[in-house]
CSV table of C-alpha atoms and ligand atoms in Angstrom, one decimal:
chain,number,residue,atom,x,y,z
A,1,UNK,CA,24.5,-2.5,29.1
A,2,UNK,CA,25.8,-5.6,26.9
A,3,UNK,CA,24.9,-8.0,29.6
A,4,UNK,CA,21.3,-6.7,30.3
A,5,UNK,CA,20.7,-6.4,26.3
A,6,UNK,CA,21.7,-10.1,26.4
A,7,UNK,CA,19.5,-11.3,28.8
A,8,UNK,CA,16.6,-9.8,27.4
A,9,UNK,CA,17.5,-11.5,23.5
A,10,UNK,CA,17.8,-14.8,25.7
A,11,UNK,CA,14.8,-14.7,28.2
A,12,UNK,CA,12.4,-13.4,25.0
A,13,UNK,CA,13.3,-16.7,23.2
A,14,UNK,CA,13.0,-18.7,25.8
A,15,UNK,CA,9.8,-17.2,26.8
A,16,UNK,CA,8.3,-17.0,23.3
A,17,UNK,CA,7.8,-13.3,23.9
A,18,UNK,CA,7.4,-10.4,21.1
A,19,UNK,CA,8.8,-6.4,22.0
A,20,UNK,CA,6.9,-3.8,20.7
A,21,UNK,CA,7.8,-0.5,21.3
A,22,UNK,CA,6.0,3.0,20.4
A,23,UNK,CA,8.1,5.5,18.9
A,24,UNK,CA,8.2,8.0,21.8
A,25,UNK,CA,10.2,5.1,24.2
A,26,UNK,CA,13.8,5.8,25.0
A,27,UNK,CA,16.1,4.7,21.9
A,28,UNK,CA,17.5,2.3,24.1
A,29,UNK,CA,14.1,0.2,24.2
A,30,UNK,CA,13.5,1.5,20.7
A,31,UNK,CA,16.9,-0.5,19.7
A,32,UNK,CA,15.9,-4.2,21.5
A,33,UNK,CA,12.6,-4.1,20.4
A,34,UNK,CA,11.4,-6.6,17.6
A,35,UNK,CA,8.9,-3.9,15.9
A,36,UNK,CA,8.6,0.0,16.5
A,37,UNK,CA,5.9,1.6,15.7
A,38,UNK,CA,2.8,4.1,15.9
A,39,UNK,CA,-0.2,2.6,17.8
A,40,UNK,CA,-1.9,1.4,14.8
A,41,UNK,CA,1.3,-0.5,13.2
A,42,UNK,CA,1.6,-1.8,16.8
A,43,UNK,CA,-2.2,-2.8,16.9
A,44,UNK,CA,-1.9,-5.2,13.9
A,45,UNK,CA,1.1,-6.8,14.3
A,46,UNK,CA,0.0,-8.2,17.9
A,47,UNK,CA,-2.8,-8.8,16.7
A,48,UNK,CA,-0.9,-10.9,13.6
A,49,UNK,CA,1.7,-12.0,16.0
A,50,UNK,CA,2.4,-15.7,16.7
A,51,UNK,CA,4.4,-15.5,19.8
A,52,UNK,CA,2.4,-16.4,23.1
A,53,UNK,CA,3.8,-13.2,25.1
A,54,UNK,CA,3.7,-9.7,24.1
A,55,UNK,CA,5.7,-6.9,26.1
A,56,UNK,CA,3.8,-3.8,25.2
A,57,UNK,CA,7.0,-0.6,25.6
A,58,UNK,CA,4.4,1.8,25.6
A,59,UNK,CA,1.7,3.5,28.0
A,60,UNK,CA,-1.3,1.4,29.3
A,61,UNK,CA,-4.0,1.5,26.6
A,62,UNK,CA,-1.4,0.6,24.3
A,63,UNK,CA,-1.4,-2.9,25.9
A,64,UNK,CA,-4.6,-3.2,27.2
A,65,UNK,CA,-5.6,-2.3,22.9
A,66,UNK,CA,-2.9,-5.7,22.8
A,67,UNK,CA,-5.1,-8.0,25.4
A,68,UNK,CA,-8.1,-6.7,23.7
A,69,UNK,CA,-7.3,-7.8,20.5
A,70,UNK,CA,-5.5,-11.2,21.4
A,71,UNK,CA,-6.9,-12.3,24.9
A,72,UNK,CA,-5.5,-15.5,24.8
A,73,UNK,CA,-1.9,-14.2,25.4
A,74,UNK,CA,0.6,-13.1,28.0
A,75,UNK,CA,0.5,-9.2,27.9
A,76,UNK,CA,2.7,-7.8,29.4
A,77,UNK,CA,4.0,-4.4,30.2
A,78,UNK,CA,7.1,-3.6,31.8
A,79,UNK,CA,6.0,-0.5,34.2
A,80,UNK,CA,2.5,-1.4,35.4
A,81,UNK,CA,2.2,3.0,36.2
A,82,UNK,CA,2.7,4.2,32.3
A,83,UNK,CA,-0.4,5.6,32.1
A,84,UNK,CA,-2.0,8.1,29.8
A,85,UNK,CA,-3.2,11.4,31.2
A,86,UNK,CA,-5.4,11.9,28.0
A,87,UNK,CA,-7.1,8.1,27.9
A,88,UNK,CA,-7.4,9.1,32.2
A,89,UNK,CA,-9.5,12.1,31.7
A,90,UNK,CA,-12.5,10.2,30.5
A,91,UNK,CA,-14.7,7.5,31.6
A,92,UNK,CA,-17.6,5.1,30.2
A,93,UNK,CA,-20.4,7.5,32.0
A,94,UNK,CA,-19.0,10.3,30.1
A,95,UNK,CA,-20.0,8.3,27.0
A,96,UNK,CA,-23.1,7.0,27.9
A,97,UNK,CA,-24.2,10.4,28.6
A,98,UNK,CA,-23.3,11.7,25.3
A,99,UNK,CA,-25.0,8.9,23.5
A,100,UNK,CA,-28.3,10.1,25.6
A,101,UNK,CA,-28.1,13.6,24.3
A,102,UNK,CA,-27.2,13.1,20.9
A,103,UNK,CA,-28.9,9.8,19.9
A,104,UNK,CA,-28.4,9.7,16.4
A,105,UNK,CA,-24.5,9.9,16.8
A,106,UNK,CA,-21.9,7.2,16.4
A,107,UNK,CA,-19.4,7.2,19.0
A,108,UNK,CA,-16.0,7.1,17.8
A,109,UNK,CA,-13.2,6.5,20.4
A,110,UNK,CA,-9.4,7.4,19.7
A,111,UNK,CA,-7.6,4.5,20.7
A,112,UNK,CA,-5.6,6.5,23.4
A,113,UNK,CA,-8.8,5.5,25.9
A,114,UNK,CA,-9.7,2.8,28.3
A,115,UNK,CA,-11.0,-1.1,27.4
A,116,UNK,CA,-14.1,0.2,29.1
A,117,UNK,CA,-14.5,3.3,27.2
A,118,UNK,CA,-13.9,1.8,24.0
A,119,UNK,CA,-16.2,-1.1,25.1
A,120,UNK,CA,-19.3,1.8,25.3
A,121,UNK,CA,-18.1,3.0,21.7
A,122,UNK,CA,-19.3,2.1,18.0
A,123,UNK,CA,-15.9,1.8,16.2
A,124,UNK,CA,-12.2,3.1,17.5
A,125,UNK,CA,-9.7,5.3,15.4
A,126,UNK,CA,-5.8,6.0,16.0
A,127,UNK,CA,-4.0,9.3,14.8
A,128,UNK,CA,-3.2,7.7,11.4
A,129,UNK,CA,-6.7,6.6,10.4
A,130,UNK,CA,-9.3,8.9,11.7
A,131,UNK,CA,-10.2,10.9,9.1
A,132,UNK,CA,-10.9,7.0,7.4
A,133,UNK,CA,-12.7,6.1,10.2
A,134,UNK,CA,-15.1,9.0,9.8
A,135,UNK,CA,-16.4,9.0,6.3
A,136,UNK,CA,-16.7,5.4,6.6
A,137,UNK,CA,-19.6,6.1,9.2
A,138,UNK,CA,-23.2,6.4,7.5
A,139,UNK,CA,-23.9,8.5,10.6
A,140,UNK,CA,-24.2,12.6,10.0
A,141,UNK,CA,-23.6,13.2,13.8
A,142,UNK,CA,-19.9,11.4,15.4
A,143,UNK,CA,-19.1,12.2,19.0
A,144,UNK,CA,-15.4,12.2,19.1
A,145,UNK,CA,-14.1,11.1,22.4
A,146,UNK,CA,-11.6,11.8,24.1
A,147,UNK,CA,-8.8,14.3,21.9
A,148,UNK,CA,-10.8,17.5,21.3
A,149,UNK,CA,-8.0,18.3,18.9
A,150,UNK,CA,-7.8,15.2,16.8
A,151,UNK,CA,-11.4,15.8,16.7
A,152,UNK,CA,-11.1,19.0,15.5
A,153,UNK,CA,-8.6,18.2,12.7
A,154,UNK,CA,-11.0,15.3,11.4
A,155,UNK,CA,-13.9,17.4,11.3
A,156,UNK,CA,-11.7,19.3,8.6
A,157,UNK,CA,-12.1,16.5,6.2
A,158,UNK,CA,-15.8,15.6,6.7
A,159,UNK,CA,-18.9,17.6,6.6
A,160,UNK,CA,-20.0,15.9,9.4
A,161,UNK,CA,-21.5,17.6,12.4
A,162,UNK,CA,-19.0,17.1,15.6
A,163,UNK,CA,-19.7,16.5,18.9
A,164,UNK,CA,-16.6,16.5,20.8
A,165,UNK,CA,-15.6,15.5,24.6
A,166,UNK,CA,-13.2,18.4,26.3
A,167,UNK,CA,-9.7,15.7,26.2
A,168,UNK,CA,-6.6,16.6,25.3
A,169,UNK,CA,-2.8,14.9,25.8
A,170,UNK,CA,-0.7,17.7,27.4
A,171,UNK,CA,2.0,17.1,25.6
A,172,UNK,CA,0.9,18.3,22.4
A,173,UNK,CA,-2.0,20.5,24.1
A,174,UNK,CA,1.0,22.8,25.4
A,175,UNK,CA,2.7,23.8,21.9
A,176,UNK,CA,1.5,27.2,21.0
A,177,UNK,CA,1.8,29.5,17.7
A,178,UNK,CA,4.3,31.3,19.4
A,179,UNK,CA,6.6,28.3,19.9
A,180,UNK,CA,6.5,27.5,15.9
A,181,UNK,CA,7.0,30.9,14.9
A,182,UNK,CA,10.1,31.1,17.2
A,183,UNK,CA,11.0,27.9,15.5
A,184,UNK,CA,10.2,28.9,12.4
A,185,UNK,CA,12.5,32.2,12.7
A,186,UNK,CA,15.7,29.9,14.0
A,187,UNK,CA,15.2,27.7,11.2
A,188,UNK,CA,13.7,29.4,7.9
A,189,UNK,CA,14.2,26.2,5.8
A,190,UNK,CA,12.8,23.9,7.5
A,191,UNK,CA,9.1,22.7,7.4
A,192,UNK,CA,6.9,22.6,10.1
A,193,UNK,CA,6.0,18.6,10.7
A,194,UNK,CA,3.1,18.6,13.5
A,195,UNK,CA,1.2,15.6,15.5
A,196,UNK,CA,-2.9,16.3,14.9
A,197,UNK,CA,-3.0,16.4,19.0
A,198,UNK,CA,-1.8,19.5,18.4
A,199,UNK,CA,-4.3,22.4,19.1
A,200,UNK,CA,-5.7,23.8,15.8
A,201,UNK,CA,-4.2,27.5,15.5
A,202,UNK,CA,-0.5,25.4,15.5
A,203,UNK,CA,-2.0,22.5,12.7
A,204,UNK,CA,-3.4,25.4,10.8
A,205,UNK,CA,0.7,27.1,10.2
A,206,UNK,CA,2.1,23.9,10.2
A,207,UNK,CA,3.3,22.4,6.8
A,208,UNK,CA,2.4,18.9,7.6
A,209,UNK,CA,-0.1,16.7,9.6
A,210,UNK,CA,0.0,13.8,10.4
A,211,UNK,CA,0.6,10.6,13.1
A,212,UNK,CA,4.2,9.7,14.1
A,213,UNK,CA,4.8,6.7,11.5
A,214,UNK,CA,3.3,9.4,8.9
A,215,UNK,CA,6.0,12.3,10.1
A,216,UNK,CA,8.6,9.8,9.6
A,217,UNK,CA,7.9,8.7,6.7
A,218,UNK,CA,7.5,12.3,5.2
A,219,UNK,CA,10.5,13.1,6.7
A,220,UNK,CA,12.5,10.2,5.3
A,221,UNK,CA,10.8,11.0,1.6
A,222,UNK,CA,11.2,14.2,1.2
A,223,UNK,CA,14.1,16.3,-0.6
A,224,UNK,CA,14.5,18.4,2.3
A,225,UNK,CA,17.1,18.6,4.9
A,226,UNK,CA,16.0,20.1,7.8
A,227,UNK,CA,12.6,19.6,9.5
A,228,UNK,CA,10.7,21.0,12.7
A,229,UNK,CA,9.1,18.3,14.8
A,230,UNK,CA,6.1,18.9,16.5
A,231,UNK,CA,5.3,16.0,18.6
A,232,UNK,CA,7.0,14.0,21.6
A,233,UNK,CA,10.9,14.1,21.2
A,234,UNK,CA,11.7,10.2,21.2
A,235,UNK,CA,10.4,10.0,17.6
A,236,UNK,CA,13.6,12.2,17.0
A,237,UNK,CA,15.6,9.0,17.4
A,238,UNK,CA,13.8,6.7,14.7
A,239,UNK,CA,13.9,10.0,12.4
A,240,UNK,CA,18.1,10.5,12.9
A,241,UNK,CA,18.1,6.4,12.4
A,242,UNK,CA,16.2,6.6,9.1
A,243,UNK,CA,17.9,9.8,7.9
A,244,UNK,CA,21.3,10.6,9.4
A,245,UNK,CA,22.2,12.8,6.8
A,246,UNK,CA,19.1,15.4,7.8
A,247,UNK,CA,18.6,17.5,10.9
A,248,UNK,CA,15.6,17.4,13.4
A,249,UNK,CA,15.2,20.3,15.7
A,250,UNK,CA,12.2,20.1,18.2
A,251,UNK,CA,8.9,22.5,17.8
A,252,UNK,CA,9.2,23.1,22.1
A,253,UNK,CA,12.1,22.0,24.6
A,254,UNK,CA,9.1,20.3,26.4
A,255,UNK,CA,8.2,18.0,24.2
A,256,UNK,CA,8.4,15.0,26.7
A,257,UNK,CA,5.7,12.3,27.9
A,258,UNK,CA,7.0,11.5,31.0
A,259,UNK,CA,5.4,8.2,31.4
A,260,UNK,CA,6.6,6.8,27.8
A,261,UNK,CA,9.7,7.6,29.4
A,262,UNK,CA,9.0,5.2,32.2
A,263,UNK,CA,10.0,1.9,30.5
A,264,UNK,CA,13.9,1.4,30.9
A,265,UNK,CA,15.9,-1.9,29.9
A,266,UNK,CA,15.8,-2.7,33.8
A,267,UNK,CA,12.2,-2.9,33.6
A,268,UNK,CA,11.9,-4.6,30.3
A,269,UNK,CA,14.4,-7.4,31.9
A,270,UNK,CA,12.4,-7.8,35.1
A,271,UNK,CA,9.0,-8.1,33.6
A,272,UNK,CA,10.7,-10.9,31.2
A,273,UNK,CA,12.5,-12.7,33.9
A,274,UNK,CA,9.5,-12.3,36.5
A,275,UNK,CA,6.3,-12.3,34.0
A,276,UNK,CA,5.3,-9.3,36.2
A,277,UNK,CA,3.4,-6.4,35.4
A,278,UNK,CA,0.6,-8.6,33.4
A,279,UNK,CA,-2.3,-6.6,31.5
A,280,UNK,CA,-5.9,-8.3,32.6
A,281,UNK,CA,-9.4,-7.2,31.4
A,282,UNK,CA,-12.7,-8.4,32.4
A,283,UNK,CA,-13.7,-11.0,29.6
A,284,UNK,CA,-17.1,-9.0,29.1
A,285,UNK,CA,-15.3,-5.6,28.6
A,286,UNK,CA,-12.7,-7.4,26.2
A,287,UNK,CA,-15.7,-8.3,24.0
A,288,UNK,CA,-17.0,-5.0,23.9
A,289,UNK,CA,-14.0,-3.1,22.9
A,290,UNK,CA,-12.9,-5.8,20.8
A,291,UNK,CA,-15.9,-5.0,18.6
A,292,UNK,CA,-15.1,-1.4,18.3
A,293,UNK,CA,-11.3,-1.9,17.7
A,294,UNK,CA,-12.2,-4.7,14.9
A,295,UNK,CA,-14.5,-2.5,13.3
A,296,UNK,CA,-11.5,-0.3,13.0
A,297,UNK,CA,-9.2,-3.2,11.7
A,298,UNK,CA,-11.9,-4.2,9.2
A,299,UNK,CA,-12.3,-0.8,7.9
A,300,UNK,CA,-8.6,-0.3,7.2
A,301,UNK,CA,-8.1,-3.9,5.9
A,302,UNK,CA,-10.9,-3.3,3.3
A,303,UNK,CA,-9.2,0.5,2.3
A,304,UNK,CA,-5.7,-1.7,2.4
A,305,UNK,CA,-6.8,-3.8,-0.4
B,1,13P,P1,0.5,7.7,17.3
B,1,13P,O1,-0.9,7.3,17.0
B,1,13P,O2,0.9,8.7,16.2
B,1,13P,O3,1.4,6.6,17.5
B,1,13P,O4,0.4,8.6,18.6
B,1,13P,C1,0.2,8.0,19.8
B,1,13P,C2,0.2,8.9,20.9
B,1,13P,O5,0.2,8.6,22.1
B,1,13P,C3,0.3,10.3,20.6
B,1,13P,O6,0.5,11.1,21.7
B,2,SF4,FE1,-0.9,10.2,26.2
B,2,SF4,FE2,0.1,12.4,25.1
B,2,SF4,FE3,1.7,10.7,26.3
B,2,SF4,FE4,0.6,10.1,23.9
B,2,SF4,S1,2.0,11.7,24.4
B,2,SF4,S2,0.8,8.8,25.7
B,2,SF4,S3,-1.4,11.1,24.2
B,2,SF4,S4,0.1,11.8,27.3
């Protein structure tokens, strides 16, 4: 373990390379990486980042979002197969079909989709910023594409009409009311902390909303001791890092993305040590969705200041 943690420190220097991990990667990953973060932290500080390689720890858009954004570097991604069922399920046609039947819509894409999706969209969004994104639209018509559920929680804040495409991530998809009241019962004291994928009959009992960085950093605020946790479980490590003294207890058992779980310290090593796995786009699709995810970036820098 030592050895292999070693190599990596030594091979990143000498290959000027960055780690970034997402907060539902094992903590082992979570613990050599440079930054950890949700995908819109992880977003901005590629995009700011002066190395010349990036190792995305992460599923594929979340690198591909990295190439898009800075296609003069080395992206790289250390198992080529972390994909992401949701981002899978749909495809540019599906988009340019919507924008035929509802012409007066703007097409806003959840960053968990494809460079070519996001290439046929007017501005992206991540989990943290969407409601943001939204009103900042002069559009009354916004196809969401692809998280019916994020959509759904958006439209909350907006009286926007909502056109929405039938994605979902499986992961959150599966938690039901059931599984929160159970929870709820085992833990009376606890508030219910809840990822916006979630379907809308579990955001409506939960006690809070929001994207991974914004469950942690609710967590790590509040008085409170004890907290439910209603998204993937490997955010439970950052949240036991930032707050030993409180306790976690996962909303379901099942809680697991398998293919965030398919980056290991071997495969961190070998893509270092072999600049393998490297993400590519075509340079016309990279100008596309580089529109639509700087739109995004511009919109947040503006609210930032
Ligand atoms: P965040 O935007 O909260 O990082 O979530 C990413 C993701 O994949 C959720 O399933
Ligand atoms: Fe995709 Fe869901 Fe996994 Fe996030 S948790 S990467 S949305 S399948």
């Amino acid at each position: 373990m030592e050895n292999i943690i070693e190599k990596i420190a030594f091979l990143k220097k000498e290959r000027n390379a960055l780690i970034l991990a997402h907060y539902y990667q094992i903590p082992e990953v979570q613990q050599i990486a440079d930054f950890v973060g949700d995908s819109f932290e992880l977003c901005k500080i590629a995009k700011r980042a002066q190395e010349e390689v990036i190792v995305l720890c992460g599923v594929y858009f979340m690198a591909e979002s990295v190439k898009i954004l800075s296609p003069e570097k080395t992206v790289l991604i250390p198992n080529i197969n972390a994909g992401c069922p949701m981002a899978d399920m749909i495809k540019p046609e599906d988009v340019r079909n919507l924008r035929h039947q509802y012409k007066e819509a703007a097409v806003v894409t959840y960053i968990n989709s494809s460079a070519a999706v996001k290439a046929e969209s007017d501005i992206c969004c991540t989990s943290s910023n969407a409601v943001e994104i939204v009103n900042s639209l002069p559009n009354e018509e916004i196809i969401f594409v692809p998280d019916k559920n994020l959509g759904s929680y958006v439209s909350r804040f907006t009286n926007k009409k909502f056109i929405y495409f039938d994605g979902y991530c499986h992961v959150h998809n599966n938690i039901t009311l059931q599984d929160l009241e159970r929870e709820r019962k085992l833990h009376p004291n606890a508030p219910v902390l809840v990822h916006p994928e979630c379907r809308a009959e579990v955001v409506d009992h939960a006690d809070f909303v929001g994207s991974t960085s914004r469950i942690l950093d609710y967590a790590t605020r509040s008085e409170q001791k004890e907290f439910i946790i209603g998204t993937e479980k490997g955010i439970l490590y950052s949240l036991k890092q930032n707050n030993p003294d409180k306790e976690f207890y996962p909303l379901s058992a099942n809680l697991i993305c398998p293919n965030m779980k398919k980056t290991s310290l071997a495969s961190v090593l070998s893509c270092l040590e072999d600049e393998a796995n490297h993400v590519e786009c075509s340079e016309k699709i990279i100008e596309a969705a580089a529109l639509s995810l700087n739109k995004m970036l511009a919109v947040m820098s503006q609210k930032e200041r």
